GROMACS .gro file of C-alpha atoms in nm:
model
  347
    1MET     CA    1  -3.246  -2.560  -8.161
    2LYS     CA    2  -3.329  -2.573  -7.791
    3GLU     CA    3  -3.290  -2.265  -7.578
    4SER     CA    4  -3.054  -2.295  -7.280
    5LYS     CA    5  -3.161  -2.160  -6.942
    6ASN     CA    6  -2.937  -2.039  -6.659
    7ILE     CA    7  -3.030  -2.201  -6.330
    8PRO     CA    8  -2.945  -1.973  -6.035
    9MET     CA    9  -2.722  -2.130  -5.768
   10ILE     CA   10  -2.878  -1.929  -5.486
   11ASN     CA   11  -3.248  -1.893  -5.433
   12ASP     CA   12  -3.354  -1.553  -5.314
   13GLN     CA   13  -3.645  -1.703  -5.123
   14PHE     CA   14  -3.609  -1.904  -4.799
   15ASP     CA   15  -3.707  -2.269  -4.845
   16ALA     CA   16  -3.818  -2.408  -4.509
   17ASN     CA   17  -3.828  -2.767  -4.634
   18VAL     CA   18  -3.467  -2.756  -4.748
   19PHE     CA   19  -3.357  -2.593  -4.419
   20PHE     CA   20  -3.521  -2.857  -4.201
   21HIS     CA   21  -3.385  -3.131  -4.425
   22ILE     CA   22  -3.029  -3.001  -4.377
   23LEU     CA   23  -3.090  -2.958  -4.003
   24LYS     CA   24  -3.216  -3.315  -3.975
   25LYS     CA   25  -2.911  -3.450  -4.156
   26SER     CA   26  -2.672  -3.246  -3.931
   27LYS     CA   27  -2.848  -3.285  -3.595
   28TRP     CA   28  -2.579  -3.508  -3.443
   29LEU     CA   29  -2.303  -3.272  -3.553
   30LEU     CA   30  -2.486  -2.973  -3.405
   31LEU     CA   31  -2.560  -3.162  -3.085
   32THR     CA   32  -2.192  -3.256  -3.052
   33ILE     CA   33  -2.083  -2.895  -3.101
   34ALA     CA   34  -2.338  -2.777  -2.841
   35VAL     CA   35  -2.214  -3.033  -2.585
   36ILE     CA   36  -1.849  -2.937  -2.643
   37VAL     CA   37  -1.929  -2.568  -2.602
   38ALA     CA   38  -2.124  -2.638  -2.281
   39VAL     CA   39  -1.841  -2.848  -2.136
   40LEU     CA   40  -1.578  -2.589  -2.223
   41THR     CA   41  -1.792  -2.315  -2.071
   42PHE     CA   42  -1.839  -2.514  -1.750
   43VAL     CA   43  -1.465  -2.590  -1.721
   44TYR     CA   44  -1.377  -2.227  -1.780
   45LEU     CA   45  -1.625  -2.096  -1.524
   46ARG     CA   46  -1.529  -2.364  -1.272
   47TYR     CA   47  -1.152  -2.353  -1.298
   48ALA     CA   48  -1.062  -2.012  -1.445
   49PRO     CA   49  -0.891  -1.800  -1.178
   50ARG     CA   50  -1.123  -1.543  -1.027
   51ILE     CA   51  -0.974  -1.194  -1.023
   52TYR     CA   52  -1.082  -0.963  -0.741
   53GLU     CA   53  -1.030  -0.588  -0.722
   54SER     CA   54  -1.040  -0.383  -0.405
   55SER     CA   55  -1.023  -0.005  -0.383
   56ALA     CA   56  -0.962   0.247  -0.108
   57ILE     CA   57  -1.012   0.622  -0.143
   58ILE     CA   58  -0.828   0.880   0.066
   59GLN     CA   59  -0.899   1.252   0.078
   60ILE     CA   60  -0.617   1.503   0.103
   61ASN     CA   61  -0.700   1.793   0.334
   62GLN     CA   62  -0.390   2.010   0.336
   63GLU     CA   63  -0.423   2.386   0.305
   64ASN     CA   64  -0.137   2.615   0.218
   65SER     CA   65  -0.210   2.983   0.280
   66SER     CA   66   0.090   3.097   0.075
   67THR     CA   67  -0.057   2.944  -0.242
   68LYS     CA   68  -0.381   3.136  -0.186
   69ILE     CA   69  -0.191   3.463  -0.148
   70LEU     CA   70   0.013   3.398  -0.463
   71GLY     CA   71  -0.293   3.288  -0.660
   72VAL     CA   72  -0.150   2.947  -0.758
   73GLU     CA   73  -0.366   2.733  -0.530
   74LYS     CA   74  -0.510   2.508  -0.805
   75ALA     CA   75  -0.174   2.441  -0.967
   76TYR     CA   76  -0.022   2.366  -0.626
   77GLU     CA   77  -0.301   2.121  -0.536
   78GLU     CA   78  -0.267   1.933  -0.865
   79ASP     CA   79   0.107   1.909  -0.817
   80GLN     CA   80   0.059   1.797  -0.457
   81LEU     CA   81  -0.185   1.522  -0.558
   82ALA     CA   82   0.057   1.404  -0.828
   83GLN     CA   83   0.335   1.383  -0.569
   84ILE     CA   84   0.118   1.177  -0.332
   85VAL     CA   85   0.021   0.942  -0.617
   86GLU     CA   86   0.392   0.898  -0.693
   87LEU     CA   87   0.466   0.831  -0.326
   88LEU     CA   88   0.191   0.570  -0.284
   89GLY     CA   89   0.307   0.379  -0.592
   90SER     CA   90   0.678   0.393  -0.510
   91LYS     CA   91   0.878   0.080  -0.428
   92ARG     CA   92   0.991   0.214  -0.093
   93PHE     CA   93   0.640   0.298   0.029
   94VAL     CA   94   0.480  -0.022  -0.098
   95SER     CA   95   0.762  -0.229   0.050
   96MET     CA   96   0.711  -0.058   0.387
   97THR     CA   97   0.338  -0.135   0.363
   98LEU     CA   98   0.379  -0.502   0.271
   99GLU     CA   99   0.599  -0.556   0.576
  100LYS     CA  100   0.286  -0.508   0.788
  101LEU     CA  101   0.106  -0.801   0.624
  102PRO     CA  102   0.173  -1.178   0.657
  103LEU     CA  103   0.319  -1.213   0.308
  104LYS     CA  104   0.655  -1.375   0.384
  105ILE     CA  105   0.496  -1.721   0.357
  106SER     CA  106   0.221  -1.821   0.112
  107TYR     CA  107   0.007  -2.131   0.176
  108TYR     CA  108  -0.172  -2.315  -0.107
  109ASN     CA  109  -0.411  -2.601  -0.168
  110LYS     CA  110  -0.330  -2.768  -0.500
  111GLY     CA  111  -0.638  -2.835  -0.712
  112ILE     CA  112  -0.692  -3.020  -1.039
  113PHE     CA  113  -0.612  -2.720  -1.255
  114LEU     CA  114  -0.534  -2.437  -1.014
  115SER     CA  115  -0.386  -2.380  -0.670
  116GLU     CA  116  -0.591  -2.185  -0.418
  117GLU     CA  117  -0.405  -1.951  -0.184
  118LEU     CA  118  -0.513  -1.989   0.181
  119TYR     CA  119  -0.434  -1.636   0.294
  120LYS     CA  120  -0.482  -1.622   0.673
  121HIS     CA  121  -0.665  -1.957   0.660
  122SER     CA  122  -0.373  -2.199   0.673
  123PRO     CA  123  -0.418  -2.500   0.907
  124ILE     CA  124  -0.050  -2.473   1.005
  125ASP     CA  125   0.178  -2.191   1.113
  126VAL     CA  126   0.537  -2.187   0.986
  127SER     CA  127   0.828  -1.987   1.125
  128TYR     CA  128   1.171  -2.013   0.967
  129ARG     CA  129   1.537  -1.913   0.957
  130ILE     CA  130   1.697  -1.895   0.613
  131THR     CA  131   2.024  -2.082   0.562
  132GLY     CA  132   2.035  -2.063   0.181
  133ASN     CA  133   1.867  -1.826  -0.067
  134HIS     CA  134   1.783  -2.103  -0.316
  135ILE     CA  135   1.486  -2.206  -0.097
  136PHE     CA  136   1.289  -1.890  -0.185
  137GLY     CA  137   1.002  -1.955  -0.424
  138GLN     CA  138   1.028  -2.334  -0.397
  139ARG     CA  139   0.723  -2.543  -0.317
  140ILE     CA  140   0.748  -2.732   0.011
  141TYR     CA  141   0.469  -2.992   0.033
  142PHE     CA  142   0.325  -3.074   0.373
  143ASN     CA  143   0.165  -3.410   0.454
  144TYR     CA  144  -0.008  -3.461   0.788
  145LEU     CA  145   0.079  -3.797   0.951
  146ASN     CA  146  -0.069  -3.773   1.302
  147LEU     CA  147  -0.114  -3.528   1.590
  148ASP     CA  148   0.260  -3.530   1.656
  149THR     CA  149   0.438  -3.576   1.324
  150TYR     CA  150   0.427  -3.460   0.964
  151GLU     CA  151   0.617  -3.510   0.640
  152LEU     CA  152   0.777  -3.248   0.415
  153VAL     CA  153   0.841  -3.314   0.047
  154CYS     CA  154   1.061  -3.082  -0.158
  155MET     CA  155   1.317  -3.087  -0.436
  156ASP     CA  156   1.689  -3.100  -0.361
  157GLY     CA  157   1.835  -3.028  -0.701
  158ASP     CA  158   1.671  -3.278  -0.938
  159ASN     CA  159   1.583  -3.523  -0.663
  160GLU     CA  160   1.269  -3.534  -0.451
  161GLN     CA  161   1.347  -3.554  -0.081
  162LYS     CA  162   1.121  -3.637   0.215
  163TYR     CA  163   1.172  -3.522   0.574
  164LYS     CA  164   0.980  -3.620   0.887
  165GLY     CA  165   0.927  -3.360   1.157
  166THR     CA  166   0.753  -3.307   1.489
  167PHE     CA  167   0.508  -3.023   1.551
  168GLY     CA  168   0.658  -2.746   1.760
  169LYS     CA  169   1.018  -2.862   1.705
  170LYS     CA  170   1.277  -2.735   1.461
  171ILE     CA  171   1.351  -2.927   1.143
  172ALA     CA  172   1.635  -2.851   0.902
  173ILE     CA  173   1.602  -2.901   0.529
  174PRO     CA  174   1.835  -2.767   0.258
  175GLY     CA  175   1.823  -2.386   0.265
  176VAL     CA  176   1.605  -2.333   0.571
  177GLU     CA  177   1.538  -2.425   0.933
  178LEU     CA  178   1.163  -2.461   1.002
  179ASN     CA  179   0.937  -2.475   1.305
  180ILE     CA  180   0.581  -2.586   1.222
  181LYS     CA  181   0.283  -2.568   1.455
  182LEU     CA  182  -0.057  -2.729   1.396
  183LYS     CA  183  -0.347  -2.482   1.406
  184ASN     CA  184  -0.636  -2.689   1.266
  185LYS     CA  185  -0.603  -3.067   1.286
  186ASN     CA  186  -0.955  -3.128   1.151
  187ALA     CA  187  -0.852  -2.998   0.808
  188PHE     CA  188  -0.614  -3.295   0.778
  189VAL     CA  189  -0.786  -3.563   0.987
  190ASN     CA  190  -1.102  -3.555   0.774
  191GLN     CA  191  -0.896  -3.598   0.455
  192SER     CA  192  -1.178  -3.417   0.278
  193PHE     CA  193  -0.987  -3.099   0.219
  194PHE     CA  194  -0.623  -3.200   0.182
  195THR     CA  195  -0.492  -3.511   0.012
  196GLU     CA  196  -0.135  -3.630  -0.013
  197ASN     CA  197   0.096  -3.373  -0.174
  198SER     CA  198  -0.191  -3.127  -0.220
  199PHE     CA  199  -0.105  -2.874   0.052
  200TYR     CA  200   0.216  -2.677   0.021
  201PHE     CA  201   0.376  -2.348   0.125
  202VAL     CA  202   0.629  -2.114  -0.034
  203LEU     CA  203   0.882  -1.886   0.134
  204ASN     CA  204   0.880  -1.546  -0.035
  205ASN     CA  205   1.175  -1.316  -0.085
  206SER     CA  206   1.029  -0.970  -0.014
  207SER     CA  207   1.258  -0.787  -0.256
  208SER     CA  208   1.200  -1.028  -0.545
  209ILE     CA  209   0.818  -1.036  -0.522
  210LEU     CA  210   0.782  -0.658  -0.474
  211ASN     CA  211   0.756  -0.601  -0.851
  212LYS     CA  212   0.474  -0.857  -0.868
  213TYR     CA  213   0.268  -0.664  -0.615
  214LEU     CA  214   0.348  -0.332  -0.784
  215SER     CA  215   0.226  -0.466  -1.119
  216HIS     CA  216  -0.119  -0.532  -0.968
  217LEU     CA  217  -0.140  -0.194  -0.794
  218THR     CA  218  -0.299   0.118  -0.944
  219VAL     CA  219  -0.288   0.461  -0.778
  220SER     CA  220  -0.462   0.755  -0.945
  221VAL     CA  221  -0.636   1.083  -0.872
  222ASN     CA  222  -1.005   1.006  -0.833
  223ASN     CA  223  -1.134   1.364  -0.824
  224TYR     CA  224  -0.921   1.679  -0.841
  225ASN     CA  225  -1.193   1.902  -0.700
  226ALA     CA  226  -1.258   1.673  -0.404
  227LYS     CA  227  -0.883   1.609  -0.360
  228THR     CA  228  -0.935   1.233  -0.351
  229ILE     CA  229  -0.693   0.957  -0.452
  230GLN     CA  230  -0.798   0.602  -0.535
  231ILE     CA  231  -0.583   0.300  -0.448
  232SER     CA  232  -0.680  -0.017  -0.636
  233TYR     CA  233  -0.532  -0.365  -0.615
  234ARG     CA  234  -0.618  -0.673  -0.824
  235GLY     CA  235  -0.549  -1.027  -0.710
  236LYS     CA  236  -0.672  -1.386  -0.693
  237ASN     CA  237  -0.753  -1.384  -0.321
  238ALA     CA  238  -1.037  -1.155  -0.207
  239LEU     CA  239  -0.919  -1.106   0.153
  240LYS     CA  240  -0.557  -1.048   0.054
  241THR     CA  241  -0.657  -0.803  -0.219
  242SER     CA  242  -0.873  -0.606   0.022
  243GLU     CA  243  -0.609  -0.592   0.296
  244ILE     CA  244  -0.333  -0.472   0.061
  245ALA     CA  245  -0.543  -0.180  -0.068
  246ASN     CA  246  -0.665  -0.081   0.279
  247THR     CA  247  -0.321  -0.118   0.440
  248ILE     CA  248  -0.163   0.114   0.181
  249ALA     CA  249  -0.428   0.377   0.261
  250LYS     CA  250  -0.383   0.328   0.637
  251THR     CA  251  -0.004   0.348   0.609
  252TYR     CA  252  -0.029   0.678   0.423
  253LEU     CA  253  -0.257   0.824   0.692
  254GLU     CA  254  -0.008   0.716   0.961
  255TYR     CA  255   0.274   0.864   0.754
  256GLU     CA  256   0.089   1.198   0.731
  257ILE     CA  257   0.020   1.203   1.107
  258ASN     CA  258   0.387   1.138   1.187
  259ARG     CA  259   0.497   1.400   0.935
  260LYS     CA  260   0.265   1.660   1.089
  261LYS     CA  261   0.387   1.567   1.438
  262GLU     CA  262   0.747   1.622   1.331
  263SER     CA  263   0.651   1.954   1.170
  264SER     CA  264   0.463   2.065   1.482
  265THR     CA  265   0.756   1.965   1.702
  266SER     CA  266   0.993   2.170   1.486
  267ILE     CA  267   0.761   2.473   1.499
  268ILE     CA  268   0.726   2.450   1.878
  269ALA     CA  269   1.104   2.418   1.918
  270PHE     CA  270   1.153   2.722   1.694
  271ILE     CA  271   0.897   2.928   1.890
  272ASP     CA  272   1.054   2.826   2.222
  273LYS     CA  273   1.395   2.930   2.094
  274GLN     CA  274   1.265   3.268   1.973
  275THR     CA  275   1.075   3.324   2.299
  276SER     CA  276   1.390   3.261   2.499
  277GLU     CA  277   1.595   3.501   2.286
  278ILE     CA  278   1.325   3.771   2.299
  279PHE     CA  279   1.302   3.736   2.677
  280LYS     CA  280   1.679   3.785   2.705
  281LYS     CA  281   1.664   4.096   2.482
  282LEU     CA  282   1.371   4.244   2.676
  283SER     CA  283   1.550   4.182   3.003
  284SER     CA  284   1.866   4.345   2.867
  285THR     CA  285   1.667   4.643   2.731
  286GLU     CA  286   1.491   4.688   3.062
  287LYS     CA  287   1.826   4.698   3.243
  288ASP     CA  288   1.960   4.953   2.992
  289ILE     CA  289   1.657   5.176   3.043
  290LEU     CA  290   1.692   5.153   3.422
  291ASN     CA  291   2.063   5.237   3.402
  292PHE     CA  292   1.983   5.531   3.170
  293LYS     CA  293   1.731   5.666   3.421
  294GLN     CA  294   1.971   5.631   3.710
  295THR     CA  295   2.264   5.784   3.521
  296ASN     CA  296   2.060   6.087   3.407
  297ASN     CA  297   1.869   6.119   3.734
  298ILE     CA  298   1.531   6.080   3.561
  299LYS     CA  299   1.232   6.042   3.789
  300ASP     CA  300   0.945   5.814   3.695
  301TYR     CA  301   0.626   6.018   3.692
  302GLY     CA  302   0.284   5.862   3.717
  303PRO     CA  303   0.111   5.737   3.404
  304ALA     CA  304  -0.141   6.015   3.420
  305THR     CA  305   0.126   6.284   3.393
  306VAL     CA  306   0.243   6.343   3.036
  307GLN     CA  307   0.611   6.437   3.047
  308PRO     CA  308   0.865   6.462   2.764
  309VAL     CA  309   1.061   6.177   2.916
  310SER     CA  310   0.760   5.943   2.909
  311ILE     CA  311   0.705   6.027   2.540
  312TYR     CA  312   1.067   5.945   2.467
  313MET     CA  313   1.038   5.620   2.660
  314GLY     CA  314   0.728   5.527   2.461
  315LYS     CA  315   0.914   5.585   2.137
  316ILE     CA  316   1.205   5.378   2.262
  317ASN     CA  317   0.966   5.091   2.343
  318GLU     CA  318   0.815   5.115   1.995
  319PHE     CA  319   1.159   5.098   1.839
  320GLU     CA  320   1.245   4.800   2.058
  321ASP     CA  321   0.928   4.619   1.946
  322ALA     CA  322   1.010   4.692   1.584
  323ILE     CA  323   1.363   4.556   1.631
  324LEU     CA  324   1.229   4.241   1.798
  325ASN     CA  325   0.981   4.183   1.514
  326ALA     CA  326   1.257   4.229   1.260
  327ASP     CA  327   1.476   3.982   1.450
  328ILE     CA  328   1.194   3.725   1.448
  329GLU     CA  329   1.147   3.765   1.073
  330ILE     CA  330   1.521   3.733   1.014
  331SER     CA  331   1.533   3.415   1.226
  332SER     CA  332   1.236   3.272   1.038
  333LEU     CA  333   1.393   3.345   0.699
  334LYS     CA  334   1.721   3.190   0.814
  335GLN     CA  335   1.532   2.876   0.920
  336ILE     CA  336   1.359   2.857   0.581
  337ASP     CA  337   1.691   2.906   0.402
  338LYS     CA  338   1.842   2.629   0.616
  339GLU     CA  339   1.561   2.386   0.525
  340LEU     CA  340   1.588   2.472   0.155
  341THR     CA  341   1.962   2.416   0.158
  342LYS     CA  342   1.937   2.091   0.357
  343SER     CA  343   1.676   1.917   0.139
  344GLU     CA  344   1.713   1.886  -0.237
  345ASP     CA  345   1.364   1.735  -0.279
  346ILE     CA  346   1.174   2.020  -0.114
  347ASN     CA  347   0.920   2.191  -0.341
   0.00000   0.00000   0.00000
């Protein structure tokens, strides 16, 4: 009877001859896979949208002496920074900032896979007057014909419509009245940059695209000890991304300057009012003292002579100063109470 032997399916030792034999048999398959991977990598790197991020850092230098006295300075500063972060990321503030940038019209060059935004580099300048809201967000293709005329191509419902216009003159299409001026004729004349139906622009509705800009914006405390806040914006256009982040920072600095000016104006007005009232009281007190002297036939001795009357007059002046100081404090407290009552958002 013959003995049976178990032949192992896997050899624990590496057999170079077998490996190279398999590699030789599969060389075309491996080469094909390598070529496909290389092509896909090239296409991705060439046509994948590049995402840029720009950041701006602002430092908050606001001291509050009352927080130091109360011993809550750190808690106040953290709360203050949180409020500023909330302000910078709010719809109202961002909307106010975006109004300062040329974002009402977007210009694009249509590529094979992607469209490139020509922020501040458009060869034409478009001004418009809206006649129908349906035009917002719609692509309006621009074809250069000659130095005087151009052609617009857009959709009217399900139908494609073409309109011929003259540079510098108004042209009406469904939903909008346009006036287009030529800034760079070479971009079209060479035909190397723009081909037919490759260049287009879009009219943006500020309220509807606000959420898009907010979704790409990040505002956070960068360093609590240094009191710095970082504003970051991500986008597909480097210049546009940079300008949005920097404009938000600049707008906040302008906002702070205006706020401080208003506060200083209010303080000066309050001081002027108190000065006027104190002057009136001093004048009235001086008249009362003069009348008292005349009524009681009191003579005014020289400053070197110490008389009972001069002592009494000194005490009266002290009391008058104390009353005036108390009046100033009362007026100040009334003003604070007025501000607290007027504003519900005051901290």
